[in-house]
PDB file of C-alpha atoms in Angstrom:
ATOM      1  CA  GLY A   1     136.846  85.169 104.299  1.00  0.00           C
ATOM      2  CA  GLU A   2     133.319  86.571 103.865  1.00  0.00           C
ATOM      3  CA  ASP A   3     132.006  88.187 106.751  1.00  0.00           C
ATOM      4  CA  VAL A   4     129.868  91.542 106.502  1.00  0.00           C
ATOM      5  CA  GLU A   5     128.646  93.007 109.589  1.00  0.00           C
ATOM      6  CA  GLN A   6     126.004  95.757 110.013  1.00  0.00           C
ATOM      7  CA  SER A   7     123.844  97.161 112.667  1.00  0.00           C
ATOM      8  CA  LEU A   8     120.691  95.989 112.253  1.00  0.00           C
ATOM      9  CA  PHE A   9     118.320  98.904 113.119  1.00  0.00           C
ATOM     10  CA  LEU A  10     118.486 102.965 113.139  1.00  0.00           C
ATOM     11  CA  SER A  11     116.458 105.474 113.729  1.00  0.00           C
ATOM     12  CA  VAL A  12     116.843 109.016 112.755  1.00  0.00           C
ATOM     13  CA  ARG A  13     114.597 112.044 112.554  1.00  0.00           C
ATOM     14  CA  GLU A  14     113.480 113.235 108.999  1.00  0.00           C
ATOM     15  CA  GLY A  15     116.105 116.450 107.862  1.00  0.00           C
ATOM     16  CA  ASP A  16     118.715 115.071 110.203  1.00  0.00           C
ATOM     17  CA  SER A  17     122.009 113.190 108.859  1.00  0.00           C
ATOM     18  CA  SER A  18     121.543 109.219 108.966  1.00  0.00           C
ATOM     19  CA  VAL A  19     125.312 107.055 109.263  1.00  0.00           C
ATOM     20  CA  ILE A  20     124.930 103.516 108.189  1.00  0.00           C
ATOM     21  CA  ASN A  21     128.080 101.430 109.581  1.00  0.00           C
ATOM     22  CA  CYS A  22     129.494  98.102 108.002  1.00  0.00           C
ATOM     23  CA  THR A  23     132.971  95.785 108.785  1.00  0.00           C
ATOM     24  CA  TYR A  24     134.167  93.721 106.391  1.00  0.00           C
ATOM     25  CA  THR A  25     136.729  90.715 106.587  1.00  0.00           C
ATOM     26  CA  ASP A  26     138.437  90.001 102.926  1.00  0.00           C
ATOM     27  CA  SER A  27     141.239  92.233 102.332  1.00  0.00           C
ATOM     28  CA  SER A  28     141.384  91.510  98.979  1.00  0.00           C
ATOM     29  CA  SER A  29     138.047  93.261  98.172  1.00  0.00           C
ATOM     30  CA  THR A  30     138.481  95.596  95.386  1.00  0.00           C
ATOM     31  CA  TYR A  31     135.103  97.009  95.384  1.00  0.00           C
ATOM     32  CA  LEU A  32     132.343  97.589  98.379  1.00  0.00           C
ATOM     33  CA  TYR A  33     128.800  98.793  97.294  1.00  0.00           C
ATOM     34  CA  TRP A  34     125.410  99.787  99.327  1.00  0.00           C
ATOM     35  CA  TYR A  35     122.204  98.679  98.011  1.00  0.00           C
ATOM     36  CA  LYS A  36     119.027  99.765  99.429  1.00  0.00           C
ATOM     37  CA  GLN A  37     115.740  97.489  99.590  1.00  0.00           C
ATOM     38  CA  GLU A  38     112.285  98.528  99.805  1.00  0.00           C
ATOM     39  CA  PRO A  39     109.268  96.597 101.345  1.00  0.00           C
ATOM     40  CA  GLY A  40     108.644  93.851  98.547  1.00  0.00           C
ATOM     41  CA  ALA A  41     111.347  94.983  96.330  1.00  0.00           C
ATOM     42  CA  GLY A  42     114.319  94.207  94.457  1.00  0.00           C
ATOM     43  CA  LEU A  43     117.925  95.785  95.585  1.00  0.00           C
ATOM     44  CA  GLN A  44     118.796  99.096  94.222  1.00  0.00           C
ATOM     45  CA  LEU A  45     122.496 100.083  93.625  1.00  0.00           C
ATOM     46  CA  LEU A  46     122.934 103.247  95.625  1.00  0.00           C
ATOM     47  CA  THR A  47     126.681 103.641  94.880  1.00  0.00           C
ATOM     48  CA  TYR A  48     130.237 101.791  95.150  1.00  0.00           C
ATOM     49  CA  ILE A  49     133.302 102.760  96.103  1.00  0.00           C
ATOM     50  CA  PHE A  50     136.853 101.194  94.775  1.00  0.00           C
ATOM     51  CA  SER A  51     139.571 100.035  97.408  1.00  0.00           C
ATOM     52  CA  ASN A  52     141.979 102.699  96.889  1.00  0.00           C
ATOM     53  CA  MET A  53     139.732 105.630  97.733  1.00  0.00           C
ATOM     54  CA  ASP A  54     138.739 106.832 100.668  1.00  0.00           C
ATOM     55  CA  MET A  55     135.484 109.095 100.100  1.00  0.00           C
ATOM     56  CA  LYS A  56     132.652 109.241  97.583  1.00  0.00           C
ATOM     57  CA  GLN A  57     130.310 111.697  97.393  1.00  0.00           C
ATOM     58  CA  ASP A  58     126.942 111.490  95.041  1.00  0.00           C
ATOM     59  CA  GLN A  59     124.251 114.127  95.948  1.00  0.00           C
ATOM     60  CA  ARG A  60     123.083 113.451  99.532  1.00  0.00           C
ATOM     61  CA  LEU A  61     125.329 109.912 100.082  1.00  0.00           C
ATOM     62  CA  THR A  62     128.537 109.995 101.092  1.00  0.00           C
ATOM     63  CA  VAL A  63     131.007 106.673 101.608  1.00  0.00           C
ATOM     64  CA  LEU A  64     133.825 106.934 103.803  1.00  0.00           C
ATOM     65  CA  LEU A  65     136.289 103.597 103.518  1.00  0.00           C
ATOM     66  CA  ASN A  66     138.763 102.491 106.013  1.00  0.00           C
ATOM     67  CA  LYS A  67     140.707 100.023 104.452  1.00  0.00           C
ATOM     68  CA  LYS A  68     143.227  99.392 107.496  1.00  0.00           C
ATOM     69  CA  ASP A  69     140.104  98.262 109.629  1.00  0.00           C
ATOM     70  CA  LYS A  70     137.962  97.261 107.064  1.00  0.00           C
ATOM     71  CA  HIS A  71     135.029  99.286 107.943  1.00  0.00           C
ATOM     72  CA  LEU A  72     132.631 101.078 105.610  1.00  0.00           C
ATOM     73  CA  SER A  73     129.999 103.961 106.249  1.00  0.00           C
ATOM     74  CA  LEU A  74     126.869 105.452 104.228  1.00  0.00           C
ATOM     75  CA  ARG A  75     126.085 109.012 105.367  1.00  0.00           C
ATOM     76  CA  ILE A  76     122.509 110.260 103.959  1.00  0.00           C
ATOM     77  CA  ALA A  77     122.296 113.884 104.352  1.00  0.00           C
ATOM     78  CA  ASP A  78     119.164 115.495 105.121  1.00  0.00           C
ATOM     79  CA  THR A  79     116.765 111.931 105.379  1.00  0.00           C
ATOM     80  CA  GLN A  80     113.586 112.075 103.865  1.00  0.00           C
ATOM     81  CA  THR A  81     110.581 109.434 104.403  1.00  0.00           C
ATOM     82  CA  GLY A  82     111.340 107.890 101.273  1.00  0.00           C
ATOM     83  CA  ASP A  83     114.669 107.195 102.581  1.00  0.00           C
ATOM     84  CA  SER A  84     113.135 104.156 104.710  1.00  0.00           C
ATOM     85  CA  ALA A  85     114.266 100.922 104.054  1.00  0.00           C
ATOM     86  CA  ILE A  86     116.954  98.009 104.341  1.00  0.00           C
ATOM     87  CA  TYR A  87     120.263  99.237 103.559  1.00  0.00           C
ATOM     88  CA  PHE A  88     122.705  96.716 102.572  1.00  0.00           C
ATOM     89  CA  CYS A  89     126.498  96.434 102.656  1.00  0.00           C
ATOM     90  CA  ALA A  90     128.418  94.386  99.917  1.00  0.00           C
ATOM     91  CA  GLU A  91     131.980  93.176  99.262  1.00  0.00           C
ATOM     92  CA  SER A  92     133.423  91.942  96.065  1.00  0.00           C
ATOM     93  CA  ILE A  93     134.513  88.105  96.396  1.00  0.00           C
ATOM     94  CA  ASP A  94     136.761  86.491  94.039  1.00  0.00           C
ATOM     95  CA  ASP A  95     135.847  89.130  91.150  1.00  0.00           C
ATOM     96  CA  TYR A  96     133.015  87.453  90.275  1.00  0.00           C
ATOM     97  CA  LYS A  97     130.606  87.381  93.458  1.00  0.00           C
ATOM     98  CA  LEU A  98     129.101  89.578  96.387  1.00  0.00           C
ATOM     99  CA  SER A  99     129.014  88.977  99.822  1.00  0.00           C
ATOM    100  CA  PHE A 100     126.242  90.702 101.841  1.00  0.00           C
ATOM    101  CA  GLY A 101     125.764  92.046 105.634  1.00  0.00           C
ATOM    102  CA  ALA A 102     122.223  91.350 107.016  1.00  0.00           C
ATOM    103  CA  GLY A 103     121.153  94.553 106.495  1.00  0.00           C
ATOM    104  CA  THR A 104     120.374  97.914 108.568  1.00  0.00           C
ATOM    105  CA  THR A 105     116.733  98.755 108.815  1.00  0.00           C
ATOM    106  CA  VAL A 106     116.612 101.952 108.385  1.00  0.00           C
ATOM    107  CA  THR A 107     113.584 104.127 109.832  1.00  0.00           C
ATOM    108  CA  VAL A 108     112.561 108.235 109.184  1.00  0.00           C
ATOM    109  CA  ARG A 109     110.040 109.453 111.742  1.00  0.00           C
ATOM    110  CA  ALA A 110     108.661 113.135 111.647  1.00  0.00           C
TER     111      ALA A 110
ATOM    112  CA  ASP B   1     115.046 101.230  79.352  1.00  0.00           C
ATOM    113  CA  ALA B   2     113.828  98.361  81.368  1.00  0.00           C
ATOM    114  CA  GLY B   3     115.535  96.615  84.152  1.00  0.00           C
ATOM    115  CA  VAL B   4     115.901  93.018  85.076  1.00  0.00           C
ATOM    116  CA  THR B   5     112.813  91.509  84.802  1.00  0.00           C
ATOM    117  CA  GLN B   6     112.218  88.314  86.504  1.00  0.00           C
ATOM    118  CA  SER B   7     108.845  85.950  86.388  1.00  0.00           C
ATOM    119  CA  PRO B   8     106.943  85.270  87.946  1.00  0.00           C
ATOM    120  CA  THR B   9     107.042  87.209  90.903  1.00  0.00           C
ATOM    121  CA  HIS B  10     105.142  85.139  93.246  1.00  0.00           C
ATOM    122  CA  LEU B  11     104.989  81.385  93.184  1.00  0.00           C
ATOM    123  CA  ILE B  12     103.409  78.346  95.371  1.00  0.00           C
ATOM    124  CA  LYS B  13     104.740  75.186  95.530  1.00  0.00           C
ATOM    125  CA  THR B  14     104.372  71.821  97.740  1.00  0.00           C
ATOM    126  CA  ARG B  15     107.563  70.091  98.857  1.00  0.00           C
ATOM    127  CA  GLY B  16     109.101  67.674  96.079  1.00  0.00           C
ATOM    128  CA  GLN B  17     107.902  69.787  93.623  1.00  0.00           C
ATOM    129  CA  HIS B  18     110.376  71.121  91.036  1.00  0.00           C
ATOM    130  CA  VAL B  19     110.113  75.097  90.200  1.00  0.00           C
ATOM    131  CA  THR B  20     111.759  77.247  87.179  1.00  0.00           C
ATOM    132  CA  LEU B  21     112.349  80.976  87.399  1.00  0.00           C
ATOM    133  CA  ARG B  22     113.314  83.058  84.657  1.00  0.00           C
ATOM    134  CA  CYS B  23     115.205  86.480  84.434  1.00  0.00           C
ATOM    135  CA  SER B  24     116.184  88.874  81.374  1.00  0.00           C
ATOM    136  CA  PRO B  25     119.124  90.965  81.932  1.00  0.00           C
ATOM    137  CA  ILE B  26     119.201  94.469  81.346  1.00  0.00           C
ATOM    138  CA  SER B  27     119.808  95.311  77.300  1.00  0.00           C
ATOM    139  CA  GLY B  28     123.266  95.104  76.903  1.00  0.00           C
ATOM    140  CA  HIS B  29     124.344  92.931  79.805  1.00  0.00           C
ATOM    141  CA  LYS B  30     126.124  89.357  79.331  1.00  0.00           C
ATOM    142  CA  SER B  31     126.335  88.837  82.821  1.00  0.00           C
ATOM    143  CA  VAL B  32     123.654  87.014  84.803  1.00  0.00           C
ATOM    144  CA  SER B  33     123.700  86.011  88.631  1.00  0.00           C
ATOM    145  CA  TRP B  34     121.088  84.840  91.436  1.00  0.00           C
ATOM    146  CA  TYR B  35     120.928  85.485  94.825  1.00  0.00           C
ATOM    147  CA  GLN B  36     118.726  83.829  97.359  1.00  0.00           C
ATOM    148  CA  GLN B  37     117.415  86.081  99.978  1.00  0.00           C
ATOM    149  CA  VAL B  38     115.802  84.353 103.238  1.00  0.00           C
ATOM    150  CA  LEU B  39     113.417  86.427 105.122  1.00  0.00           C
ATOM    151  CA  GLY B  40     115.262  88.732 107.640  1.00  0.00           C
ATOM    152  CA  GLN B  41     118.840  88.039 105.881  1.00  0.00           C
ATOM    153  CA  GLY B  42     121.211  89.683 103.270  1.00  0.00           C
ATOM    154  CA  PRO B  43     121.115  87.691  99.729  1.00  0.00           C
ATOM    155  CA  GLN B  44     123.232  84.421  99.396  1.00  0.00           C
ATOM    156  CA  PHE B  45     124.946  84.367  96.076  1.00  0.00           C
ATOM    157  CA  ILE B  46     123.613  80.927  94.385  1.00  0.00           C
ATOM    158  CA  PHE B  47     125.281  81.229  90.415  1.00  0.00           C
ATOM    159  CA  GLN B  48     126.728  83.348  88.044  1.00  0.00           C
ATOM    160  CA  TYR B  49     126.898  82.974  84.093  1.00  0.00           C
ATOM    161  CA  TYR B  50     128.748  85.030  81.666  1.00  0.00           C
ATOM    162  CA  GLU B  51     128.323  84.538  78.106  1.00  0.00           C
ATOM    163  CA  LYS B  52     127.029  81.353  78.857  1.00  0.00           C
ATOM    164  CA  GLU B  53     129.287  79.876  81.016  1.00  0.00           C
ATOM    165  CA  GLU B  54     128.651  79.052  84.717  1.00  0.00           C
ATOM    166  CA  ARG B  55     131.863  81.111  85.841  1.00  0.00           C
ATOM    167  CA  GLY B  56     130.792  80.426  89.810  1.00  0.00           C
ATOM    168  CA  ARG B  57     128.552  78.945  92.286  1.00  0.00           C
ATOM    169  CA  GLY B  58     127.726  79.029  95.743  1.00  0.00           C
ATOM    170  CA  ASN B  59     127.380  76.775  98.720  1.00  0.00           C
ATOM    171  CA  PHE B  60     124.399  75.546  97.415  1.00  0.00           C
ATOM    172  CA  PRO B  61     123.072  71.906  96.951  1.00  0.00           C
ATOM    173  CA  ASP B  62     122.819  70.056  93.185  1.00  0.00           C
ATOM    174  CA  ARG B  63     119.000  70.283  93.953  1.00  0.00           C
ATOM    175  CA  PHE B  64     120.154  73.878  92.415  1.00  0.00           C
ATOM    176  CA  SER B  65     120.816  74.604  88.830  1.00  0.00           C
ATOM    177  CA  ALA B  66     120.574  77.074  86.044  1.00  0.00           C
ATOM    178  CA  ARG B  67     121.674  78.059  82.535  1.00  0.00           C
ATOM    179  CA  GLN B  68     122.013  80.905  80.455  1.00  0.00           C
ATOM    180  CA  PHE B  69     120.840  81.438  76.787  1.00  0.00           C
ATOM    181  CA  PRO B  70     121.937  82.676  73.789  1.00  0.00           C
ATOM    182  CA  ASN B  71     119.644  85.928  74.109  1.00  0.00           C
ATOM    183  CA  TYR B  72     121.279  86.477  78.015  1.00  0.00           C
ATOM    184  CA  SER B  73     118.280  85.476  79.731  1.00  0.00           C
ATOM    185  CA  SER B  74     118.613  82.705  82.584  1.00  0.00           C
ATOM    186  CA  GLU B  75     116.628  80.242  84.362  1.00  0.00           C
ATOM    187  CA  LEU B  76     117.104  79.021  87.529  1.00  0.00           C
ATOM    188  CA  ASN B  77     115.791  75.392  88.567  1.00  0.00           C
ATOM    189  CA  VAL B  78     115.184  73.998  91.844  1.00  0.00           C
ATOM    190  CA  ASN B  79     114.097  70.207  92.132  1.00  0.00           C
ATOM    191  CA  ALA B  80     112.784  68.497  94.906  1.00  0.00           C
ATOM    192  CA  LEU B  81     111.836  71.312  96.806  1.00  0.00           C
ATOM    193  CA  LEU B  82     112.174  71.890 100.397  1.00  0.00           C
ATOM    194  CA  LEU B  83     110.208  74.329 103.140  1.00  0.00           C
ATOM    195  CA  GLY B  84     113.789  75.860 103.500  1.00  0.00           C
ATOM    196  CA  ASP B  85     113.705  76.650  99.877  1.00  0.00           C
ATOM    197  CA  SER B  86     111.119  79.261 100.701  1.00  0.00           C
ATOM    198  CA  ALA B  87     112.750  82.939 100.096  1.00  0.00           C
ATOM    199  CA  LEU B  88     113.237  85.820  97.698  1.00  0.00           C
ATOM    200  CA  TYR B  89     115.199  84.959  94.613  1.00  0.00           C
ATOM    201  CA  LEU B  90     116.991  87.706  92.741  1.00  0.00           C
ATOM    202  CA  CYS B  91     118.615  87.572  89.349  1.00  0.00           C
ATOM    203  CA  ALA B  92     120.740  90.317  88.750  1.00  0.00           C
ATOM    204  CA  SER B  93     122.488  91.406  85.329  1.00  0.00           C
ATOM    205  CA  SER B  94     125.734  93.325  84.883  1.00  0.00           C
ATOM    206  CA  LEU B  95     127.916  94.192  81.860  1.00  0.00           C
ATOM    207  CA  ALA B  96     130.771  92.048  82.252  1.00  0.00           C
ATOM    208  CA  GLY B  97     130.135  89.842  85.378  1.00  0.00           C
ATOM    209  CA  THR B  98     133.517  91.095  87.130  1.00  0.00           C
ATOM    210  CA  GLU B  99     133.624  93.257  90.623  1.00  0.00           C
ATOM    211  CA  ASN B 100     134.344  96.248  88.712  1.00  0.00           C
ATOM    212  CA  SER B 101     130.819  95.851  86.838  1.00  0.00           C
ATOM    213  CA  PRO B 102     128.380  96.587  88.979  1.00  0.00           C
ATOM    214  CA  LEU B 103     125.291  94.264  89.680  1.00  0.00           C
ATOM    215  CA  HIS B 104     121.586  95.609  89.390  1.00  0.00           C
ATOM    216  CA  PHE B 105     118.948  93.589  90.599  1.00  0.00           C
ATOM    217  CA  GLY B 106     115.152  93.007  89.763  1.00  0.00           C
ATOM    218  CA  ASN B 107     112.759  92.785  91.853  1.00  0.00           C
ATOM    219  CA  GLY B 108     113.024  89.168  92.356  1.00  0.00           C
ATOM    220  CA  THR B 109     110.861  86.154  92.567  1.00  0.00           C
ATOM    221  CA  ARG B 110     108.804  84.910  96.221  1.00  0.00           C
ATOM    222  CA  LEU B 111     109.107  81.363  96.129  1.00  0.00           C
ATOM    223  CA  THR B 112     106.818  79.827  98.866  1.00  0.00           C
ATOM    224  CA  VAL B 113     106.921  75.770  99.726  1.00  0.00           C
ATOM    225  CA  THR B 114     103.960  74.435 101.956  1.00  0.00           C
TER     226      THR B 114
END
């Protein structure tokens, strides 16, 4: 199946950590992705993880994958105002396309 | 290096008209994909092309068609436009068109159908 679910909104104080959660349904997905979309812009690839990994860290970003529960999370450390955006989780389907969630709108407050 | 470029950035069309959207991939990328993003939703897969061949098609009517040229650029065509076709159309390129070759998106074409 192709169904990626995310919580719709997250509000976080500047300097705190943000955690965005995602669940997916296709157990055969080999790669899972996180994209960021700012107003009026396209999607920016943030990071991706291979399904045989549990964790991937890239500077302020940490991705955790629980393949058994089909749960993916993105942690942003020391959240800044520039991190305010919509974050999309996506799973690879059939080797050539991505199935996206509806996106989580992250608002960073001072 | 230039990223994925799309043209035009904005477009207003009337119901029943036809539209052509254009995309140039990142240099060296041989695969182009098209996605439709309706306001408030995640992108939905329309097409993927690799080496000028269609590799996959999403759940869109035959009014939607695309092609890829020898220089790997691509066009998306939509005929007989409906109000529901109003959306952001995103083009993405990747090296090989497989799941271990991440998609890099352009800024999209905002299509408004009136």
